[in-house]
PDB file of N, CA and C in Angstrom:
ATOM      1  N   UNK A   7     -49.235 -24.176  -0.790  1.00 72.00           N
ATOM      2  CA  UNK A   7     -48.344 -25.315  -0.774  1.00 72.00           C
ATOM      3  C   UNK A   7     -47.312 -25.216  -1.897  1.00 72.00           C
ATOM      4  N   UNK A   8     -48.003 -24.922  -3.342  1.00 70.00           N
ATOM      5  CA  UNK A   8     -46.576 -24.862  -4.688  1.00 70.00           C
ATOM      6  C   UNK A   8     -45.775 -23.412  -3.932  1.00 70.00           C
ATOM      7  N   UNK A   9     -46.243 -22.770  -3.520  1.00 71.00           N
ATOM      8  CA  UNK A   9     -45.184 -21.331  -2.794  1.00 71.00           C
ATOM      9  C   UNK A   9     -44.372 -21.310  -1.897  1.00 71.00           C
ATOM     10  N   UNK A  10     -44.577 -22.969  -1.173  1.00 73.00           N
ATOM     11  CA  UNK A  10     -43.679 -23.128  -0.311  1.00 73.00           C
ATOM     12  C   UNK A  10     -42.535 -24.050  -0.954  1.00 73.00           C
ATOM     13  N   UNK A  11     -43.074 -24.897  -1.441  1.00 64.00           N
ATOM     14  CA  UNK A  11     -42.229 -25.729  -1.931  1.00 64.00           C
ATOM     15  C   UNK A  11     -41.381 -24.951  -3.010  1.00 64.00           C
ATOM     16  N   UNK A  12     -41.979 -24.247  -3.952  1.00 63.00           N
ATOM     17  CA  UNK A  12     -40.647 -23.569  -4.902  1.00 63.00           C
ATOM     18  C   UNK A  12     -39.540 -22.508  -3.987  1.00 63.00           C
ATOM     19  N   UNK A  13     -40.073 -22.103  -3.210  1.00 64.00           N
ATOM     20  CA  UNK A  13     -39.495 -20.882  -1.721  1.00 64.00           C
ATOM     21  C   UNK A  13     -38.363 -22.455  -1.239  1.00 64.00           C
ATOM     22  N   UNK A  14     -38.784 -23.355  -0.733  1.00 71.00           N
ATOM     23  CA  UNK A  14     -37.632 -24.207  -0.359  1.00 71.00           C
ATOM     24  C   UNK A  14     -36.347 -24.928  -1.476  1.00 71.00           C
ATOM     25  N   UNK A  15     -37.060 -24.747  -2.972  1.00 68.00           N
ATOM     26  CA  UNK A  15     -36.348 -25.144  -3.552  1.00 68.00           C
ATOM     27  C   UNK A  15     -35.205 -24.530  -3.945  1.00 68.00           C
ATOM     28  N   UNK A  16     -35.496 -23.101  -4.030  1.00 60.00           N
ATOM     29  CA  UNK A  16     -34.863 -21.771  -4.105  1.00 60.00           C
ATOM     30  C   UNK A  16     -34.073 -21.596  -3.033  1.00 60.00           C
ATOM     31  N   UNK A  17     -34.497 -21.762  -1.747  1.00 61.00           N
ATOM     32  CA  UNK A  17     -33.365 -21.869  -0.729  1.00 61.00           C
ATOM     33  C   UNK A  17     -32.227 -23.038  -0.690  1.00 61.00           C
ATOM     34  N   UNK A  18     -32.460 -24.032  -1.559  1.00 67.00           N
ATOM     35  CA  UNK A  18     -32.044 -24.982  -1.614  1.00 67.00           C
ATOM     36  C   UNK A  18     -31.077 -24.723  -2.349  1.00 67.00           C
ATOM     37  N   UNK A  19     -31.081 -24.115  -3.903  1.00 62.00           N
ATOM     38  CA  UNK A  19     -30.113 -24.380  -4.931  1.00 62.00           C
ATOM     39  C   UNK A  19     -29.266 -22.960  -4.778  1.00 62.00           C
ATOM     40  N   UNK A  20     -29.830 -21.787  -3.353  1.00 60.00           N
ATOM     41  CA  UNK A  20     -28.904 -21.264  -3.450  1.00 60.00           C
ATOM     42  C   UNK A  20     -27.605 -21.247  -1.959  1.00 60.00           C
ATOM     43  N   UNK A  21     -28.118 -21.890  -1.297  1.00 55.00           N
ATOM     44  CA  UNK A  21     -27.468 -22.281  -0.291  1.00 55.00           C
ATOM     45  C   UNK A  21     -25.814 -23.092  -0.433  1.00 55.00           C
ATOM     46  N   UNK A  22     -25.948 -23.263  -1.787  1.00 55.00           N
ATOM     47  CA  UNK A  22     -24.473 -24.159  -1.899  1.00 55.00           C
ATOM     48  C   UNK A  22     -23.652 -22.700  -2.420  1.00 55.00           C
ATOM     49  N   UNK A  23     -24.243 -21.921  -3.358  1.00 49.00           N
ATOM     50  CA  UNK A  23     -23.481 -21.180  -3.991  1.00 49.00           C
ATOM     51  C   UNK A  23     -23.177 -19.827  -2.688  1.00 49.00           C
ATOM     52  N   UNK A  24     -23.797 -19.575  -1.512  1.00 44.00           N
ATOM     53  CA  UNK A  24     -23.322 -19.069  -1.018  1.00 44.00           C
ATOM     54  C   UNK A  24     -22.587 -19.734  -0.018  1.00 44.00           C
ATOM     55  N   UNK A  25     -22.346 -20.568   0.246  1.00 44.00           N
ATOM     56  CA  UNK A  25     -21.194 -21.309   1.295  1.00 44.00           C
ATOM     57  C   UNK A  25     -19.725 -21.098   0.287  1.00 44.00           C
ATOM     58  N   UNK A  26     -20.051 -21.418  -1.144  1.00 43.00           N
ATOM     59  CA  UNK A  26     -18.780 -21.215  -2.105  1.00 43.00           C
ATOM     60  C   UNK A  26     -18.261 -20.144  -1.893  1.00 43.00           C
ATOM     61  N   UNK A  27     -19.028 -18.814  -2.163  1.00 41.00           N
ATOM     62  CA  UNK A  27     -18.131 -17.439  -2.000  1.00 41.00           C
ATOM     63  C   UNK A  27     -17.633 -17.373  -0.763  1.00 41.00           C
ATOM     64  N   UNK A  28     -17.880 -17.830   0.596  1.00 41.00           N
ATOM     65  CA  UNK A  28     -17.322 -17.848   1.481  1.00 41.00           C
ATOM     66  C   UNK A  28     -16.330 -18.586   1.511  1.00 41.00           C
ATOM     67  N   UNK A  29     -15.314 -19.571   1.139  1.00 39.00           N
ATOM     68  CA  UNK A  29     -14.790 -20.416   0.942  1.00 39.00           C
ATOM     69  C   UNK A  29     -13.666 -20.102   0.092  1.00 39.00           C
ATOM     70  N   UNK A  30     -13.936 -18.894  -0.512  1.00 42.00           N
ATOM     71  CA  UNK A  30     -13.086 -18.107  -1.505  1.00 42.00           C
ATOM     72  C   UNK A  30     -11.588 -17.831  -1.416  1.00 42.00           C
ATOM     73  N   UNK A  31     -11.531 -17.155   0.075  1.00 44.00           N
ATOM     74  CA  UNK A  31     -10.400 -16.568   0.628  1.00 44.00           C
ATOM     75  C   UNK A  31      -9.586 -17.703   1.021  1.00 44.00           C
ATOM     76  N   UNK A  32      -8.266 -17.692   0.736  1.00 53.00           N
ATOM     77  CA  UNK A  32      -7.431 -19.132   1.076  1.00 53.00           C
ATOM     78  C   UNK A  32      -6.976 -18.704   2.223  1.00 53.00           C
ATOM     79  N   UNK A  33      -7.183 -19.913   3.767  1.00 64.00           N
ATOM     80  CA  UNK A  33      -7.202 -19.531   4.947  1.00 64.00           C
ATOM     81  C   UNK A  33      -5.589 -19.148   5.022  1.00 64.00           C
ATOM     82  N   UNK A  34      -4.742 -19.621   4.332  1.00 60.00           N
ATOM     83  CA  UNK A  34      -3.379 -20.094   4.854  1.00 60.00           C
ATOM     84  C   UNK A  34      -2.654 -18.419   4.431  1.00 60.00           C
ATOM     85  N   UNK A  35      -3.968 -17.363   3.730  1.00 56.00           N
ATOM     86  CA  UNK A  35      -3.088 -16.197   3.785  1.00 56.00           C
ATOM     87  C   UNK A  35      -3.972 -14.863   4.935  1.00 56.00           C
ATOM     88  N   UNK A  36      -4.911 -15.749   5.686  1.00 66.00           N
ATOM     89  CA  UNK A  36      -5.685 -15.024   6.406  1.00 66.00           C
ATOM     90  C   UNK A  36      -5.157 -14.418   7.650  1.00 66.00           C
ATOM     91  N   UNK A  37      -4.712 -12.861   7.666  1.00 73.00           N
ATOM     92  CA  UNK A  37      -3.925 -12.188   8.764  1.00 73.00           C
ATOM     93  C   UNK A  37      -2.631 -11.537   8.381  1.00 73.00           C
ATOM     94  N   UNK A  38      -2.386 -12.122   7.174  1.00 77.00           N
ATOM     95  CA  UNK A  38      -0.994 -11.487   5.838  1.00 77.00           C
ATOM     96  C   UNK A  38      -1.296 -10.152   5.506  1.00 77.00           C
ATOM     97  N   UNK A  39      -0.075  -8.802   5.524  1.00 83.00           N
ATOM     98  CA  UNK A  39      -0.768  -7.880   5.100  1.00 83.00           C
ATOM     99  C   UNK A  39       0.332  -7.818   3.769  1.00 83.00           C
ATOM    100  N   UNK A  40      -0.388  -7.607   2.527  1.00 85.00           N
ATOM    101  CA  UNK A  40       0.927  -7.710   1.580  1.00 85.00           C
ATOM    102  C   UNK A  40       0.681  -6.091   1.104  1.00 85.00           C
ATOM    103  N   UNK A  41       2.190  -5.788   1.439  1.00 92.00           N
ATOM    104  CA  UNK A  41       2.480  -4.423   0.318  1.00 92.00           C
ATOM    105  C   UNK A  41       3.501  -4.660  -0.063  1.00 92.00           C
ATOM    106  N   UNK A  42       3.626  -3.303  -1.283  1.00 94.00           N
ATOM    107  CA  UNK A  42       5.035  -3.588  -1.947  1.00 94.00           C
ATOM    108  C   UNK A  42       5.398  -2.470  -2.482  1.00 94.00           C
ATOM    109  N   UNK A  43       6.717  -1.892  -2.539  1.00 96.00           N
ATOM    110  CA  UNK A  43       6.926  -0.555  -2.368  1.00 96.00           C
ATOM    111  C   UNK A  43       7.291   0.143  -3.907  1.00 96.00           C
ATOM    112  N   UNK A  44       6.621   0.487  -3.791  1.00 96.00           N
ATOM    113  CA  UNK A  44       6.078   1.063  -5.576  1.00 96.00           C
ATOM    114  C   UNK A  44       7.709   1.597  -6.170  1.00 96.00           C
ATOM    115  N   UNK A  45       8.524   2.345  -5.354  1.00 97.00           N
ATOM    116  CA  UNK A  45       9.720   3.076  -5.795  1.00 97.00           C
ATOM    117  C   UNK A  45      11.252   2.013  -5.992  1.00 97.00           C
ATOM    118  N   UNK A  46      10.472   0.602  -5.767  1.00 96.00           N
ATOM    119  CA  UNK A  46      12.089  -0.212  -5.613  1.00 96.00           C
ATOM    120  C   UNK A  46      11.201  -1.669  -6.267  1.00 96.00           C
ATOM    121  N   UNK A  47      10.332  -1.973  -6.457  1.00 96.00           N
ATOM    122  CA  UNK A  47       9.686  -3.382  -6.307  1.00 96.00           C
ATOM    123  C   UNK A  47      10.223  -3.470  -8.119  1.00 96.00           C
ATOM    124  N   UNK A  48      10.507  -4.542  -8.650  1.00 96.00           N
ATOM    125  CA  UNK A  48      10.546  -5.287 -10.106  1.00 96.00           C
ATOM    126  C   UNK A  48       9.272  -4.665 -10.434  1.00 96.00           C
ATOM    127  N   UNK A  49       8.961  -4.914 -12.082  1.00 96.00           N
ATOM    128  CA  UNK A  49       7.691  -5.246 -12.449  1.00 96.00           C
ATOM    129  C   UNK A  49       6.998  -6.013 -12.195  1.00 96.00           C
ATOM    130  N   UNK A  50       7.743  -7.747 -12.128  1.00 95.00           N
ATOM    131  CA  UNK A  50       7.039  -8.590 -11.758  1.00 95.00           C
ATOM    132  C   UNK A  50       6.489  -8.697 -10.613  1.00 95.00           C
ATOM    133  N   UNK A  51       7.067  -7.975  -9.342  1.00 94.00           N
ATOM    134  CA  UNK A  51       6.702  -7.738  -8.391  1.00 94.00           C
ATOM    135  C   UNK A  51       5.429  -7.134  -8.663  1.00 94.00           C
ATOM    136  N   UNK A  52       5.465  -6.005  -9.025  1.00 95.00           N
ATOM    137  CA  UNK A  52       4.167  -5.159  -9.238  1.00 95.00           C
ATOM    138  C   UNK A  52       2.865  -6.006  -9.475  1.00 95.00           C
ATOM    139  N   UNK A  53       3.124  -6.816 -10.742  1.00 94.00           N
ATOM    140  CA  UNK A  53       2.263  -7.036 -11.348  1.00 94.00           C
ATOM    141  C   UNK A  53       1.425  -8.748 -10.400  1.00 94.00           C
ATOM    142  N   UNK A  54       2.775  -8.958  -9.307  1.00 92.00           N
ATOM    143  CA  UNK A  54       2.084 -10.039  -8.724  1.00 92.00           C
ATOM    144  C   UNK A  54       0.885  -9.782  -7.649  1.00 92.00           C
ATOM    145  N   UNK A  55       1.735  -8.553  -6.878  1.00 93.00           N
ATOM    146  CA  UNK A  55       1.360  -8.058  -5.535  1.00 93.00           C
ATOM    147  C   UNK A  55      -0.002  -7.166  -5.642  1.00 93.00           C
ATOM    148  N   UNK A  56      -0.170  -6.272  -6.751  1.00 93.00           N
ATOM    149  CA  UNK A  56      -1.197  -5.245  -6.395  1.00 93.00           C
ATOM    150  C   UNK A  56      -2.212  -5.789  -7.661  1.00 93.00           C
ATOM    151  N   UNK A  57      -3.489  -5.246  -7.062  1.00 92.00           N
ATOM    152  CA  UNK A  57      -4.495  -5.414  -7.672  1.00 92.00           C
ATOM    153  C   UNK A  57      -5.033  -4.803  -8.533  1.00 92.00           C
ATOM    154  N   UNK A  58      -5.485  -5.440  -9.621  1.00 93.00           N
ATOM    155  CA  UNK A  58      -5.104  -5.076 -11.235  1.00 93.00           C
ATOM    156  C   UNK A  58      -4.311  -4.877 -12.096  1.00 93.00           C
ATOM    157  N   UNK A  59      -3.075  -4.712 -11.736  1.00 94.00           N
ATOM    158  CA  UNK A  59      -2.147  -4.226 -12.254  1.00 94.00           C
ATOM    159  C   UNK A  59      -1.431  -5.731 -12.953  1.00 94.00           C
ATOM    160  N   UNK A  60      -1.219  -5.814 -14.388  1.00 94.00           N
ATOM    161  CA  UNK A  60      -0.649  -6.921 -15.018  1.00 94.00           C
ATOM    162  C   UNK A  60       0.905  -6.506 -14.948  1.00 94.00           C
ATOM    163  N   UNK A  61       1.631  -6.948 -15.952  1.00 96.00           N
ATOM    164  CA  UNK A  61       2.627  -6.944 -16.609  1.00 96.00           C
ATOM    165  C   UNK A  61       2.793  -5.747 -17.100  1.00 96.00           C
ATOM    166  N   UNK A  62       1.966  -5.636 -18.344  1.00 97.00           N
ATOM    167  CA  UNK A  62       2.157  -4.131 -18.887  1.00 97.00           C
ATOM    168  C   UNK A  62       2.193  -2.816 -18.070  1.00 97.00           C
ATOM    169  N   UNK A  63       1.007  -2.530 -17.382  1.00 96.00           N
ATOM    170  CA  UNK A  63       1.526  -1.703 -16.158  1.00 96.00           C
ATOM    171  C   UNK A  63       2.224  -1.957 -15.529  1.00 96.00           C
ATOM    172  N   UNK A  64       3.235  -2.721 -14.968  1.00 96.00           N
ATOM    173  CA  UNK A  64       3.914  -2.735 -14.147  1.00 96.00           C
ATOM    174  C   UNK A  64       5.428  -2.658 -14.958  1.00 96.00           C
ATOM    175  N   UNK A  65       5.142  -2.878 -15.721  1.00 97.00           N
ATOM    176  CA  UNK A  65       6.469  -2.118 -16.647  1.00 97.00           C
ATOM    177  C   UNK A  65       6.250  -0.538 -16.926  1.00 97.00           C
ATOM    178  N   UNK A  66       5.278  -0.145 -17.155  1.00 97.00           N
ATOM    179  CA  UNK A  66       5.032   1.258 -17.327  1.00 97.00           C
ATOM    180  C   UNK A  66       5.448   1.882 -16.134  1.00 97.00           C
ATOM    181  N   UNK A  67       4.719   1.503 -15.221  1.00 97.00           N
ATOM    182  CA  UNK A  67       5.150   1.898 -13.616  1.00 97.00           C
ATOM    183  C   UNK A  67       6.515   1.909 -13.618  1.00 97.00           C
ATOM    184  N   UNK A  68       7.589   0.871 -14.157  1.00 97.00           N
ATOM    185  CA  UNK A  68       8.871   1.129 -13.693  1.00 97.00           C
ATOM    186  C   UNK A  68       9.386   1.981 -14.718  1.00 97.00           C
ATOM    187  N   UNK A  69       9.231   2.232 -15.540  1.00 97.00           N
ATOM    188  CA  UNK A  69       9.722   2.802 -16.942  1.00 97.00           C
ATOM    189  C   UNK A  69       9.401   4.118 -16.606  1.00 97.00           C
ATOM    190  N   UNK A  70       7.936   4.511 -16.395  1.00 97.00           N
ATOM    191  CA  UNK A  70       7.932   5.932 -15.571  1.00 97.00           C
ATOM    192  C   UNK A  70       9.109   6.357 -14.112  1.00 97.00           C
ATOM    193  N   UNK A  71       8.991   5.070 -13.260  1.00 96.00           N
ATOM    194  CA  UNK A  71       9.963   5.743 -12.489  1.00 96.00           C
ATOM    195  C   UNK A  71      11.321   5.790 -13.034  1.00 96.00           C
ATOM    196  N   UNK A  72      12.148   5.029 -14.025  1.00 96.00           N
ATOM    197  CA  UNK A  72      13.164   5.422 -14.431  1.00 96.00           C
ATOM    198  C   UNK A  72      13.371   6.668 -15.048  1.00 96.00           C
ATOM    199  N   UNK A  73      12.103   6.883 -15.467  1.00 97.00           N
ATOM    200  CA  UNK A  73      12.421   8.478 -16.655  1.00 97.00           C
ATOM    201  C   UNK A  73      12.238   9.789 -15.542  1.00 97.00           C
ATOM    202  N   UNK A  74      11.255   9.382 -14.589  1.00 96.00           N
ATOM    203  CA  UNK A  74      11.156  10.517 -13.621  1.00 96.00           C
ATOM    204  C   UNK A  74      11.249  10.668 -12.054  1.00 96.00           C
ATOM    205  N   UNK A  75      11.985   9.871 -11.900  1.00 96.00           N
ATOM    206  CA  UNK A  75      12.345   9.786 -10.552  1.00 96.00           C
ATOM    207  C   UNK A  75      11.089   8.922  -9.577  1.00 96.00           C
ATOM    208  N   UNK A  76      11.533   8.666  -8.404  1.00 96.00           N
ATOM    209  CA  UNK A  76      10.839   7.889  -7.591  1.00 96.00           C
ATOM    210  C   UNK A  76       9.234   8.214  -7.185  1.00 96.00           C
ATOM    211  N   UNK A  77       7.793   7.809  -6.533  1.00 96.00           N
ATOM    212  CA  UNK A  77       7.311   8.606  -6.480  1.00 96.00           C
ATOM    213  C   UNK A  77       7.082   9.077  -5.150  1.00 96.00           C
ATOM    214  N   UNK A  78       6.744  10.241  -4.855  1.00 96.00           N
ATOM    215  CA  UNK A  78       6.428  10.833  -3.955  1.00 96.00           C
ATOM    216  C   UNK A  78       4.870  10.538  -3.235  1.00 96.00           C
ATOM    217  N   UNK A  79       4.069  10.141  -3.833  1.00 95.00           N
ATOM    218  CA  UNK A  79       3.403   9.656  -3.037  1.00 95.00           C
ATOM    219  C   UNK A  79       2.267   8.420  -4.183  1.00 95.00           C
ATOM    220  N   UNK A  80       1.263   7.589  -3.253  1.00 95.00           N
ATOM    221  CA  UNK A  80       0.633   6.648  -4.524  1.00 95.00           C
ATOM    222  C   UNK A  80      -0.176   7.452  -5.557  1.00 95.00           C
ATOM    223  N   UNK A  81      -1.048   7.960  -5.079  1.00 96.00           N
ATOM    224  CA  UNK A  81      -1.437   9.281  -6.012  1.00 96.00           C
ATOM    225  C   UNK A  81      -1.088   9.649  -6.936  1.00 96.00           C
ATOM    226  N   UNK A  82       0.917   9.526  -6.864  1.00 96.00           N
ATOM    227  CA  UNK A  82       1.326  10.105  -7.996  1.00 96.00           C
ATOM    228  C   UNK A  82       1.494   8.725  -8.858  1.00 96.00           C
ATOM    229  N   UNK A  83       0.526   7.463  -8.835  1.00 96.00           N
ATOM    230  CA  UNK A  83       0.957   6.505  -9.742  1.00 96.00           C
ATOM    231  C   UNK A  83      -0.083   6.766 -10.874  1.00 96.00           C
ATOM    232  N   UNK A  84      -0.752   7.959 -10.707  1.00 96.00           N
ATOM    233  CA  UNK A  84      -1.877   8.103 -11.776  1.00 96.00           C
ATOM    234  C   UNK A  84      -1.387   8.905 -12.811  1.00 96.00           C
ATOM    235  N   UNK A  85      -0.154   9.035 -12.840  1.00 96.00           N
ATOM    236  CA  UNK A  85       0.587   9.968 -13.859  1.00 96.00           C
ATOM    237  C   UNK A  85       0.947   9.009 -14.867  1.00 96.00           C
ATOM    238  N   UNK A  86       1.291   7.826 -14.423  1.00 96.00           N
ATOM    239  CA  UNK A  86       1.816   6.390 -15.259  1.00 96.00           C
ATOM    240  C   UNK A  86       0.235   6.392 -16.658  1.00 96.00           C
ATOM    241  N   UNK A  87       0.134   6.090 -17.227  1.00 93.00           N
ATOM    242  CA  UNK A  87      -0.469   6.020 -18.581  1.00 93.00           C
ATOM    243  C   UNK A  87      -1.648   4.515 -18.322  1.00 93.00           C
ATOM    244  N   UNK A  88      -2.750   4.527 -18.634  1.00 92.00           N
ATOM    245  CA  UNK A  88      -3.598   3.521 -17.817  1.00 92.00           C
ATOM    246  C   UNK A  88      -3.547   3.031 -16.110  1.00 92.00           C
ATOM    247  N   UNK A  89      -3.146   3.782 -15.428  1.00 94.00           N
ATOM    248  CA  UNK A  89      -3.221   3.820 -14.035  1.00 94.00           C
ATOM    249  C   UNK A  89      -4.525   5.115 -13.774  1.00 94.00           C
ATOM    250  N   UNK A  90      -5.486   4.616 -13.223  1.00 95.00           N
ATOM    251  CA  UNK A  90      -6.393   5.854 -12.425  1.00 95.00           C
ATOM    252  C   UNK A  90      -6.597   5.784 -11.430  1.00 95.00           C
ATOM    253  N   UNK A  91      -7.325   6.810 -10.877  1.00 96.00           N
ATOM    254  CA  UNK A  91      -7.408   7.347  -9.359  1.00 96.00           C
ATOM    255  C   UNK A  91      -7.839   5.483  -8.793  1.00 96.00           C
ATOM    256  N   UNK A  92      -9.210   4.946  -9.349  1.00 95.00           N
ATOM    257  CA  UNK A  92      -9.891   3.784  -8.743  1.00 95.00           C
ATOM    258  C   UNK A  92      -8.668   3.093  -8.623  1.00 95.00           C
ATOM    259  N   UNK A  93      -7.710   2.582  -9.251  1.00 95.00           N
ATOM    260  CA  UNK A  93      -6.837   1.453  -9.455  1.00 95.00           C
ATOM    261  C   UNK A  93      -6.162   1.827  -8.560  1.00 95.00           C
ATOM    262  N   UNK A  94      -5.855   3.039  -7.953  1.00 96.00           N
ATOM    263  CA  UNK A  94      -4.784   3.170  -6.739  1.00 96.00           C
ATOM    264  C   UNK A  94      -5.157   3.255  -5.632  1.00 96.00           C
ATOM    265  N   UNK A  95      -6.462   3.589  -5.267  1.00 95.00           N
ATOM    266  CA  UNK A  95      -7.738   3.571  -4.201  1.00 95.00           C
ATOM    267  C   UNK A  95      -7.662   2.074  -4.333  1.00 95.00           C
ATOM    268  N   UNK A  96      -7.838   0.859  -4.805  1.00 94.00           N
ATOM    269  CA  UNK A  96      -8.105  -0.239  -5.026  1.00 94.00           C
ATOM    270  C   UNK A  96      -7.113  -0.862  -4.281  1.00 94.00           C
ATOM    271  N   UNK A  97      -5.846  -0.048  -4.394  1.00 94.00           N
ATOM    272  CA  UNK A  97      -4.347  -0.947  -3.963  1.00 94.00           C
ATOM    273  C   UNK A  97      -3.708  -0.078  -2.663  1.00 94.00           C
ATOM    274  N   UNK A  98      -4.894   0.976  -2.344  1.00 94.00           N
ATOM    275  CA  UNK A  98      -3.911   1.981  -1.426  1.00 94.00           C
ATOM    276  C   UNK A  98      -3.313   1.701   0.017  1.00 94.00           C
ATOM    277  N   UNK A  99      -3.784   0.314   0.281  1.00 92.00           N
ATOM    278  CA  UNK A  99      -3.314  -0.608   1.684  1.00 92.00           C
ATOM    279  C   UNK A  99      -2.555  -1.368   1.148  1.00 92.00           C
ATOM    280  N   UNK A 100      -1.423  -1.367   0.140  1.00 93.00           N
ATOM    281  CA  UNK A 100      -0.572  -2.509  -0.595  1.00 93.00           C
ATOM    282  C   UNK A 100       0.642  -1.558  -0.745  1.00 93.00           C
ATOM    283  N   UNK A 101       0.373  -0.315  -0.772  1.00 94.00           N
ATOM    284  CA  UNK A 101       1.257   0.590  -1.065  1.00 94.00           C
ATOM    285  C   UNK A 101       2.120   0.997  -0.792  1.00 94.00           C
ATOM    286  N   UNK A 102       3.545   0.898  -0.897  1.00 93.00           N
ATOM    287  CA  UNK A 102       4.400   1.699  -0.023  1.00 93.00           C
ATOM    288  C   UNK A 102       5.298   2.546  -0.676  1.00 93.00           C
ATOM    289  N   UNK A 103       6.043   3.474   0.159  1.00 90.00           N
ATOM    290  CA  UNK A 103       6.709   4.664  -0.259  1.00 90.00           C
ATOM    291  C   UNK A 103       8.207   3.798   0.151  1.00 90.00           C
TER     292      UNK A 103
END
């Protein structure tokens, strides 16, 4: 009987917190595909659109493409200075050429 009742209580206090994570995603952007094209976008752009990427990278990102031309592919955003392979795998459906 105490094994059932702590088993229901436990289902109890976690049942709210998983309806929350579902609830997460804001419906009104559900079916949106956002990219943004790494060789023309602002910083601020950058830093709104892709994931992880603040301010500071996204000035680096443009500051690299000013010094070396556009890039040739996302891959090559791991040349930028705190950009790695994960962070561009992370954003590689946001990406454009």
């Amino acid at each position: 009987m105490l094994k059932q009742l702590l088993l229901i209580m436990v289902l109890i206090c976690i049942a709210p917190v998983s309806y929350a994570e579902d609830s997460t995603a804001d419906p009104k952007y559900a079916g949106i595909e956002i990219t943004v094209n790494i060789n023309t976008a602002s910083a601020q752009e950058l830093a709104d659109l892709l994931t992880g990427i603040g301010i500071k990278k996204a000035e680096a990102i443009v500051e690299y493409r000013q010094e070396h031309g556009k890039f040739d592919s996302a891959e090559s955003l791991t040349k930028v200075k705190g950009i790695g392979p994960s962070l561009v795998s992370k954003n590689q459906s946001r990406i454009q050429l």
